[in-house]
PDB file of C-alpha atoms in Angstrom:
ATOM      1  CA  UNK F 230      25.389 -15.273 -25.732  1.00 45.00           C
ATOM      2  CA  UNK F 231      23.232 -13.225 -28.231  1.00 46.00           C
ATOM      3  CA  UNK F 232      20.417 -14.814 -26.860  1.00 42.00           C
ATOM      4  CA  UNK F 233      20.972 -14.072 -23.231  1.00 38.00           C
ATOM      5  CA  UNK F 234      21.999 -10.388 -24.565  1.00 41.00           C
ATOM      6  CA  UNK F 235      18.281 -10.111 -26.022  1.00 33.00           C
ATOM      7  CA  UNK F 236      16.576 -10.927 -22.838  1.00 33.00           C
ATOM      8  CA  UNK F 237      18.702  -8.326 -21.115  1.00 35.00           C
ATOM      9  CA  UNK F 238      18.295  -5.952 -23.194  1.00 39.00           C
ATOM     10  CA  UNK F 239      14.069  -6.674 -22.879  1.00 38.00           C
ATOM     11  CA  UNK F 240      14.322  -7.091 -18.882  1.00 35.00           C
ATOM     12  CA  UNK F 241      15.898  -3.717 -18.926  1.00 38.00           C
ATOM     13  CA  UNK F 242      13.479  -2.491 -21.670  1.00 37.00           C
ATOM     14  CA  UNK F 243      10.608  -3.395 -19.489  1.00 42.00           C
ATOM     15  CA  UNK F 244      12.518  -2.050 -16.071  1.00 35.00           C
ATOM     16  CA  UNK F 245      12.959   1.306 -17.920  1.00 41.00           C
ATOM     17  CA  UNK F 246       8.903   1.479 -18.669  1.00 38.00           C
ATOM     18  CA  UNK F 247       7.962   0.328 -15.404  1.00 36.00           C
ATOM     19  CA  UNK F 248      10.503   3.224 -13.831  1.00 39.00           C
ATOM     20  CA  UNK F 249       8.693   5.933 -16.217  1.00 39.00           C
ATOM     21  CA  UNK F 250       5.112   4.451 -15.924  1.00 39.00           C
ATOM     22  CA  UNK F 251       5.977   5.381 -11.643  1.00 39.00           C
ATOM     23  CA  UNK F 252       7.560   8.610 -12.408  1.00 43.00           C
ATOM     24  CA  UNK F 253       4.077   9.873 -14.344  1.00 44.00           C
ATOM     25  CA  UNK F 254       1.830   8.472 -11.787  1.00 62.00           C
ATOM     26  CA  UNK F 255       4.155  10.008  -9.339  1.00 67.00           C
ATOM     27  CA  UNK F 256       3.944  13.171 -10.844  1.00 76.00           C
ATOM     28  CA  UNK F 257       0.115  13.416 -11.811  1.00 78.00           C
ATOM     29  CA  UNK F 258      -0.534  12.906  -8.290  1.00 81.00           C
ATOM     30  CA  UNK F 259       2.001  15.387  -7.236  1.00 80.00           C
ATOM     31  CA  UNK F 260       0.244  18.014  -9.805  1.00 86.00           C
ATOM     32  CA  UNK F 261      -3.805  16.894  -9.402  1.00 86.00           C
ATOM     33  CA  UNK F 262      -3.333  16.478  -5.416  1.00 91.00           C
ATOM     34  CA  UNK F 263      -2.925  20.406  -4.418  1.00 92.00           C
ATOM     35  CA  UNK F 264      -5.998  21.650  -3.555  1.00 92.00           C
ATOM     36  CA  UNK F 265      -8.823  21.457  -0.649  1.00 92.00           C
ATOM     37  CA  UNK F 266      -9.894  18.248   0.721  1.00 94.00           C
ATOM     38  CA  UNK F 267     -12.072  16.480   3.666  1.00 93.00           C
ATOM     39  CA  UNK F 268     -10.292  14.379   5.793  1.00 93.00           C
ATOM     40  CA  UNK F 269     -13.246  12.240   7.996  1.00 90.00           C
ATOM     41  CA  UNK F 270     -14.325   9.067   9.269  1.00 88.00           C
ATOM     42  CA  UNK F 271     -16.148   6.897   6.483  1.00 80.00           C
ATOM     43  CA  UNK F 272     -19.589   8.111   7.080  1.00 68.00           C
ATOM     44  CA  UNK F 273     -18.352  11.633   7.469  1.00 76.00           C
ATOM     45  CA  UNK F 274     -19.416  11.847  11.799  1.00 75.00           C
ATOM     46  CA  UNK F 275     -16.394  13.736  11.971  1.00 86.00           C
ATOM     47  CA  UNK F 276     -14.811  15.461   9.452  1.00 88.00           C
ATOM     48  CA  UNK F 277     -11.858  18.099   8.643  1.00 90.00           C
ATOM     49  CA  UNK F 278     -10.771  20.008   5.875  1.00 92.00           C
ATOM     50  CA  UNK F 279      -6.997  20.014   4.290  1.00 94.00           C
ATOM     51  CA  UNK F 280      -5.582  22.495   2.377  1.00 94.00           C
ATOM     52  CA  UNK F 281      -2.650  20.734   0.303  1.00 94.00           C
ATOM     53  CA  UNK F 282       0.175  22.650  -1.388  1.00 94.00           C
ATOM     54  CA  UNK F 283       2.263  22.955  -4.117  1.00 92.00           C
ATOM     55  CA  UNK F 284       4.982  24.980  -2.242  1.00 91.00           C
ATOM     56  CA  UNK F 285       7.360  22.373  -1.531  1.00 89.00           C
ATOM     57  CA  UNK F 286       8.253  21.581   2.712  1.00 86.00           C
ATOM     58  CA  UNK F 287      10.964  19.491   4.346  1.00 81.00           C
ATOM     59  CA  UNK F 288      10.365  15.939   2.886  1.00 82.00           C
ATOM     60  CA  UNK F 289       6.940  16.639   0.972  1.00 90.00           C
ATOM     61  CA  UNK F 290       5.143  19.831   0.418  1.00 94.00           C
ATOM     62  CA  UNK F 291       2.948  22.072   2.617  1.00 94.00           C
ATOM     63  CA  UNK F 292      -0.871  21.910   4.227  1.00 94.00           C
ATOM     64  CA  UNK F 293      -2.980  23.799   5.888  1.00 94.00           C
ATOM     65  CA  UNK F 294      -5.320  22.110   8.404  1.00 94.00           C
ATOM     66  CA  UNK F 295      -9.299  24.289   9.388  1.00 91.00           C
ATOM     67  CA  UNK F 296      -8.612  24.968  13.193  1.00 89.00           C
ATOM     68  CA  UNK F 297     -11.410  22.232  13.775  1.00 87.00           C
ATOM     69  CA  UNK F 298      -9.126  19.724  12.688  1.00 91.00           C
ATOM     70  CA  UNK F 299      -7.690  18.676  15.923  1.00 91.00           C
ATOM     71  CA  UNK F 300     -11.044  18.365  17.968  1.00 91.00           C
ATOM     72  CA  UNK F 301     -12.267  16.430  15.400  1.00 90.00           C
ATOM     73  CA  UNK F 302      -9.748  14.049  14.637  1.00 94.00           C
ATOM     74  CA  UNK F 303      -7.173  13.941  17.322  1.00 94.00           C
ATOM     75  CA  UNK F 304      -4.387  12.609  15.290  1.00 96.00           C
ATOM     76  CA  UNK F 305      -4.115  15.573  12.586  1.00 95.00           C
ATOM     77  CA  UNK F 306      -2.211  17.612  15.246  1.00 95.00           C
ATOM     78  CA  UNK F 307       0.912  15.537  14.185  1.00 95.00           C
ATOM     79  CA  UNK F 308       0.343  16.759  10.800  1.00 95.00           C
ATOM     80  CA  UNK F 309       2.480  19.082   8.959  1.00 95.00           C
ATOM     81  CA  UNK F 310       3.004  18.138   5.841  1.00 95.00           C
ATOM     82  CA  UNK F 311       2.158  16.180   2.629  1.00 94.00           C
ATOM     83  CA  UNK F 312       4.502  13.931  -0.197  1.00 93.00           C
ATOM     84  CA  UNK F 313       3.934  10.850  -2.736  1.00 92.00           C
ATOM     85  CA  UNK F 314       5.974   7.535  -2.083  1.00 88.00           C
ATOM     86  CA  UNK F 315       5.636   4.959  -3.761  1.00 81.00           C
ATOM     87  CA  UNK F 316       3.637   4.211  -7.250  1.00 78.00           C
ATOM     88  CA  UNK F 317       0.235   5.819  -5.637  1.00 83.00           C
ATOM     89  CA  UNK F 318       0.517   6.332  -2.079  1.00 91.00           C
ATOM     90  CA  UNK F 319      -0.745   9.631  -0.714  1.00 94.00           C
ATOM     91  CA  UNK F 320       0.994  10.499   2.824  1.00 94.00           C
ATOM     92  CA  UNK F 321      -0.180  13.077   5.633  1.00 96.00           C
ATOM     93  CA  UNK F 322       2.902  13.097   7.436  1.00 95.00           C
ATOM     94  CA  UNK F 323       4.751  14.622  10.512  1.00 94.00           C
ATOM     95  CA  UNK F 324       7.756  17.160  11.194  1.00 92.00           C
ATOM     96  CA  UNK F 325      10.407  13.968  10.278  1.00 92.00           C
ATOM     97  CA  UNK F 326       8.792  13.207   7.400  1.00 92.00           C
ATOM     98  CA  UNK F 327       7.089   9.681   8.797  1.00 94.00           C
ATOM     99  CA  UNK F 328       3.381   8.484   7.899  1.00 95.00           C
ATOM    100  CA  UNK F 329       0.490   9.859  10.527  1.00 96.00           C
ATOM    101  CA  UNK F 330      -1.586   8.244   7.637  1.00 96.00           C
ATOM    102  CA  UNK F 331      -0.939   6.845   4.013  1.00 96.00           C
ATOM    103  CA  UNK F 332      -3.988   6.859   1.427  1.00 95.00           C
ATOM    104  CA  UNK F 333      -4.289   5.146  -1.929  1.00 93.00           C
ATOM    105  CA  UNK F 334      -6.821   5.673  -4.314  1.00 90.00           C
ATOM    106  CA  UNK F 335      -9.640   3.168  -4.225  1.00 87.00           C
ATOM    107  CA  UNK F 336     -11.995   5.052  -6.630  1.00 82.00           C
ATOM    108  CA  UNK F 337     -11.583   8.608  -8.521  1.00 81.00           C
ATOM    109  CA  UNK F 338     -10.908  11.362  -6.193  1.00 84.00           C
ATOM    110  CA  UNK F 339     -11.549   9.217  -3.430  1.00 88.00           C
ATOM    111  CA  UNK F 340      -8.719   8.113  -1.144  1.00 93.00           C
ATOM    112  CA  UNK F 341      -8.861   5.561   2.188  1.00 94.00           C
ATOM    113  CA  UNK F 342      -6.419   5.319   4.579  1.00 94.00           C
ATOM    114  CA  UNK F 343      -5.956   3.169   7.952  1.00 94.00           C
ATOM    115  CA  UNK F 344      -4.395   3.841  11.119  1.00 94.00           C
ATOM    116  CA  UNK F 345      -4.226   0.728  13.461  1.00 92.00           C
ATOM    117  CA  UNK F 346      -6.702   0.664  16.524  1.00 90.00           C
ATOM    118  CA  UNK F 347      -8.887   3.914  15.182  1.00 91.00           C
ATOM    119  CA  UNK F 348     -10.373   2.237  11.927  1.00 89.00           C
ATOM    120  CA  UNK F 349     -10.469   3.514   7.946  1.00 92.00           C
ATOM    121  CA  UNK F 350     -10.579   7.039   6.886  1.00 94.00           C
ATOM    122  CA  UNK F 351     -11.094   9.294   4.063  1.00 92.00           C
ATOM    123  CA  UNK F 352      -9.622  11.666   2.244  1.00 94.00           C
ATOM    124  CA  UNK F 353     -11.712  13.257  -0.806  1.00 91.00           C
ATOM    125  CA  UNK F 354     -12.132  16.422  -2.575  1.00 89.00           C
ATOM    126  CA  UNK F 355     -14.222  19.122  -0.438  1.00 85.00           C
ATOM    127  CA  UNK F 356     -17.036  20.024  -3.207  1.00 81.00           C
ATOM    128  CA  UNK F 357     -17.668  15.880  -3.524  1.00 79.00           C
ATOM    129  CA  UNK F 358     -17.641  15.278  -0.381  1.00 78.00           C
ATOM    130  CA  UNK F 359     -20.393  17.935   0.556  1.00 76.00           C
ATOM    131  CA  UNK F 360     -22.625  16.811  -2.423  1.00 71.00           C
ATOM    132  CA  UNK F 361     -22.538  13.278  -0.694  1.00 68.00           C
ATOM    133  CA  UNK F 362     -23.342  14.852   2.405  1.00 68.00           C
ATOM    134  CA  UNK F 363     -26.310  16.794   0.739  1.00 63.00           C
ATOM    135  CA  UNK F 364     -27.628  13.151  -0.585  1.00 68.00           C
ATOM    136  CA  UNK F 365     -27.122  11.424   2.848  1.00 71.00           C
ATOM    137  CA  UNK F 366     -29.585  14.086   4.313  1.00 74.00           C
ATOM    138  CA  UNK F 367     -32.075  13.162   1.766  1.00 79.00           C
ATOM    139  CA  UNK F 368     -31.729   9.854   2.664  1.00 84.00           C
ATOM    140  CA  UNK F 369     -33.313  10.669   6.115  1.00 88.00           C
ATOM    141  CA  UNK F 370     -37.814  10.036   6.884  1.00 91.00           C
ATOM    142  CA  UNK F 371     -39.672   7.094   5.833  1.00 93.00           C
ATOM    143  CA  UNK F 372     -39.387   4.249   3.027  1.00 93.00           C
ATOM    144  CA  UNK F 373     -41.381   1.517   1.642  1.00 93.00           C
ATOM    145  CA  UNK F 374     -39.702  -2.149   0.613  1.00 93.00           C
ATOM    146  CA  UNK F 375     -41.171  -3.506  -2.397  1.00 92.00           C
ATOM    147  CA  UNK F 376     -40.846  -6.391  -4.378  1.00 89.00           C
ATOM    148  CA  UNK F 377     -39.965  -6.359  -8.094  1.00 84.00           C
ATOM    149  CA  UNK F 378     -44.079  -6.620  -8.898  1.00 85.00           C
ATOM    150  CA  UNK F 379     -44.624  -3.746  -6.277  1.00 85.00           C
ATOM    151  CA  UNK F 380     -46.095  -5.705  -3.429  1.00 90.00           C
ATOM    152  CA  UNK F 381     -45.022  -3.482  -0.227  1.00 91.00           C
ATOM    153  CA  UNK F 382     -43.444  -6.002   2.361  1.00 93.00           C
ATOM    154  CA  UNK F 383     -42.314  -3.151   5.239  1.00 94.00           C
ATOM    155  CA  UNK F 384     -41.821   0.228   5.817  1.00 94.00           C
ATOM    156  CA  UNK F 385     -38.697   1.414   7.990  1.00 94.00           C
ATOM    157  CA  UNK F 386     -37.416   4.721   9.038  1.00 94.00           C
ATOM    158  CA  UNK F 387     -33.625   6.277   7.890  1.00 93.00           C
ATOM    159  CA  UNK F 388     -32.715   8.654  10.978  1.00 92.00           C
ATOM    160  CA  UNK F 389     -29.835  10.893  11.469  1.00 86.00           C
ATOM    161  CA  UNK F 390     -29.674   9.965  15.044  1.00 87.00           C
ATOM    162  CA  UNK F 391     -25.656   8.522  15.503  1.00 84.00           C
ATOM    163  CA  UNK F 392     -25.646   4.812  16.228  1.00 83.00           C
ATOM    164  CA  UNK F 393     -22.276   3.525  16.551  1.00 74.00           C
ATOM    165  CA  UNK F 394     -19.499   5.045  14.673  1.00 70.00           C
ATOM    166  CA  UNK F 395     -20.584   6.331  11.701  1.00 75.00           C
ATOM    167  CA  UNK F 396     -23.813   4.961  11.664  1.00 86.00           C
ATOM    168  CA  UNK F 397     -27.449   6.084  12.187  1.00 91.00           C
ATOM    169  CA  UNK F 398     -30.192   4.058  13.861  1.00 93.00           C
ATOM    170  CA  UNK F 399     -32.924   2.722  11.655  1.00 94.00           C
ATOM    171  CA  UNK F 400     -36.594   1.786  12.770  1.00 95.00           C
ATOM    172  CA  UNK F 401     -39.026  -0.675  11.193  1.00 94.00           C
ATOM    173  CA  UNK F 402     -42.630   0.071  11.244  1.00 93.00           C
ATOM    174  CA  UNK F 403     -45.266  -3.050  11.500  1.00 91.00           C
ATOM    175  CA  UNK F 404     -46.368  -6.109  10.070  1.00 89.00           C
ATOM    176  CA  UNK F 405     -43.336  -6.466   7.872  1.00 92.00           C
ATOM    177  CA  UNK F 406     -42.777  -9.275   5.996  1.00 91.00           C
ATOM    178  CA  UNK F 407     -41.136 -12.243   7.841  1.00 91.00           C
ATOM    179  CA  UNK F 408     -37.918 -12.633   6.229  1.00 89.00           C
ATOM    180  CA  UNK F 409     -37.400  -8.414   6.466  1.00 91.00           C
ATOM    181  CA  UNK F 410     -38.599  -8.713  10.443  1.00 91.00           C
ATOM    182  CA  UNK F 411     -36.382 -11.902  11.048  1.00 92.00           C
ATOM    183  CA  UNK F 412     -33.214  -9.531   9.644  1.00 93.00           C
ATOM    184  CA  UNK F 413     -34.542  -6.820  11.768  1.00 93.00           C
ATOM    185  CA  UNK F 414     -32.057  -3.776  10.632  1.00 94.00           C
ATOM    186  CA  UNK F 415     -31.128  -1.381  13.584  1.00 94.00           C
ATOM    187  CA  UNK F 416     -28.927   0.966  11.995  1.00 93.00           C
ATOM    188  CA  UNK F 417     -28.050   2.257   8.388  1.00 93.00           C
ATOM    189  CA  UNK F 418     -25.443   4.062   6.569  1.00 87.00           C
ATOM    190  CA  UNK F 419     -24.155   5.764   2.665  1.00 82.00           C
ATOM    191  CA  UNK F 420     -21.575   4.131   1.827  1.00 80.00           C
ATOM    192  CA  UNK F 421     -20.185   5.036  -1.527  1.00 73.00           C
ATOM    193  CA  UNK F 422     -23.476   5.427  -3.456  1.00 75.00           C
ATOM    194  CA  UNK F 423     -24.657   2.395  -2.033  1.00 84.00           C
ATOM    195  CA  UNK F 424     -27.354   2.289   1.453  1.00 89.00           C
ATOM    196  CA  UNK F 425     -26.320   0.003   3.724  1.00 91.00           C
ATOM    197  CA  UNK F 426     -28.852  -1.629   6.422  1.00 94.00           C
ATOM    198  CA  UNK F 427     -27.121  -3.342   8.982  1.00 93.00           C
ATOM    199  CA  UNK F 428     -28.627  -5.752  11.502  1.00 92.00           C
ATOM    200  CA  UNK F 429     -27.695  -6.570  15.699  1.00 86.00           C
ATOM    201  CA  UNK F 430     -25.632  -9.516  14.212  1.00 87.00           C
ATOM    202  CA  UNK F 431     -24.035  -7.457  11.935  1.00 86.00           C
ATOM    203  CA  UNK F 432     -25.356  -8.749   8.569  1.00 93.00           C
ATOM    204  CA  UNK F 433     -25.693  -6.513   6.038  1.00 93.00           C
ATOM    205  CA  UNK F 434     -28.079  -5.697   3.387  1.00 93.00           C
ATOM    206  CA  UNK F 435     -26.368  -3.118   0.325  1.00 92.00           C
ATOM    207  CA  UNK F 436     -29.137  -1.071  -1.982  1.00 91.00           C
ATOM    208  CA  UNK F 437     -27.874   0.950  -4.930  1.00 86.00           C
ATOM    209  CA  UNK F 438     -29.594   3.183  -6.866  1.00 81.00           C
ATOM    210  CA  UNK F 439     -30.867   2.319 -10.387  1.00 76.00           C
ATOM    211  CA  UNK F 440     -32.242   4.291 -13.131  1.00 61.00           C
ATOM    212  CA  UNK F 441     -35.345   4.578 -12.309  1.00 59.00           C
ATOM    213  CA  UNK F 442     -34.666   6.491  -9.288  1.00 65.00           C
ATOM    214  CA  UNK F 443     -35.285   3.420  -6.681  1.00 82.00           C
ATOM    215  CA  UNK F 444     -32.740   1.674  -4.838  1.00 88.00           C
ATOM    216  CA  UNK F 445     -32.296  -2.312  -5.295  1.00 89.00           C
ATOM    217  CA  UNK F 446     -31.267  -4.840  -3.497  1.00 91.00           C
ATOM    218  CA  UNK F 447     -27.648  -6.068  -4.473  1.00 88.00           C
ATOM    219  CA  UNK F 448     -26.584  -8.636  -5.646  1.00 87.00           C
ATOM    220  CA  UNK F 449     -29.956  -8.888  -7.876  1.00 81.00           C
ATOM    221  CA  UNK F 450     -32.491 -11.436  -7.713  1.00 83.00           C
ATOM    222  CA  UNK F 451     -35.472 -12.845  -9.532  1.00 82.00           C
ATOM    223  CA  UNK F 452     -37.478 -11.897  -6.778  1.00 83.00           C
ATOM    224  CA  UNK F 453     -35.883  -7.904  -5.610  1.00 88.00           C
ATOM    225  CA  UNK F 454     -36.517  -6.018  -3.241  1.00 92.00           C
ATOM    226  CA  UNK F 455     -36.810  -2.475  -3.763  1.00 91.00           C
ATOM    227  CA  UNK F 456     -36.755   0.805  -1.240  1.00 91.00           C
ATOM    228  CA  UNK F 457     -38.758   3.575  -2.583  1.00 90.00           C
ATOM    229  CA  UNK F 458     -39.115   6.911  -0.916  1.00 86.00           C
ATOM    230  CA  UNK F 459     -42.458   7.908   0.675  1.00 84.00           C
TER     231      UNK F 459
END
């Protein structure tokens, strides 16, 4: 009987931690959340900006939405307010309290949600997300592929012309090498620090920056490739 009593007594121990380890990640989100924030697609094609609240609302606490909002994203219209469930779970949500769209934190400050049939979306503080949209437009004009001994092998184009949701179209210029050619990338996106070049069949190459100020190929390779800006 002592025995069993210990293990109670440390099931309900660890129960009691787990209960205030939710209540303080409850409540730092409750107190870091209020604030302005973008609501958009993932590449930012459409975007909206949410005001959230600290004055408290039936069932959650109150938002303002930019007047854009609805045009933008269609969906927002059903939103009124905002509230925390669960250990990390960020919800937009309407008049009865139910989810138009939950978020959870998948990096700092940085929140993705998904509503079934329209895709993922995003949900990240306003001065961030401008400074990423600052870096995609400098992302745009012409760029030579190297390889790690700085052999160009094909120079390509980054547009800002929309291809496909939330991507933009991306041209290769001549006599690139074979293997570059045969993937053939049509459009390109910024995806969380990292360029993506897709291809027709929807392969996809990632390039992140490193600290030389040139973007590699990822994973890395004996043999990288390399974009560098012209």
């Amino acid at each position: 009987m002592r025995a069993l009593r210990v293990v109670a007594f440390a099931v309900a121990a660890n129960l009691a931690a787990i209960g205030i380890a939710l209540a303080q990640d409850t409540t730092t989100l409750k107190k870091e959340m209020p604030g302005q924030w973008e609501l958009s697609t993932t590449e930012r094609s459409k975007t909206c900006v949410v005001t959230l609240k600290a004055d408290t609302a039936a069932q959650g606490f109150k938002l303002e939405l930019e007047p854009a909002c609805k045009a933008a994203l269609p969906f927002t219209k059903d939103i009124v307010a905002w509230s925390v469930r669960g250990l990390d779970i960020v919800r937009l949500q309407d008049a009865s309290g139910e989810a138009v769209i939950d978020f959870t934190e998948v990096e700092a400050g940085i929140f993705e949600g998904l509503r079934q049939g329209e895709g993922v979306y995003i949900l990240q503080d306003l001065a961030a997300a401008r400074s990423m949209a600052k870096s995609m437009d400098q992302m745009i004009g012409d760029w030579s592929i190297v390889r790690g001994n700085g052999q160009p092998v094909c120079g390509l184009t980054l547009t800002n012309t929309e291809a496909g949701p939330d991507n933009f179209q991306v041209f290769l210029k001549p006599k690139c090498d074979a293997a570059i050619a045969q993937f053939n990338p049509t459009q390109w996106r910024l995806d969380r620090g990292q360029i993506i070049l897709l291809s027709k069949a929807g392969e996809a190459w990632q390039f992140e920056a490193d600290d030389n100020a040139q973007w590699r190929r990822v994973p890395d390779t004996a043999d990288p490739l390399i974009m560098l800006r012209q």
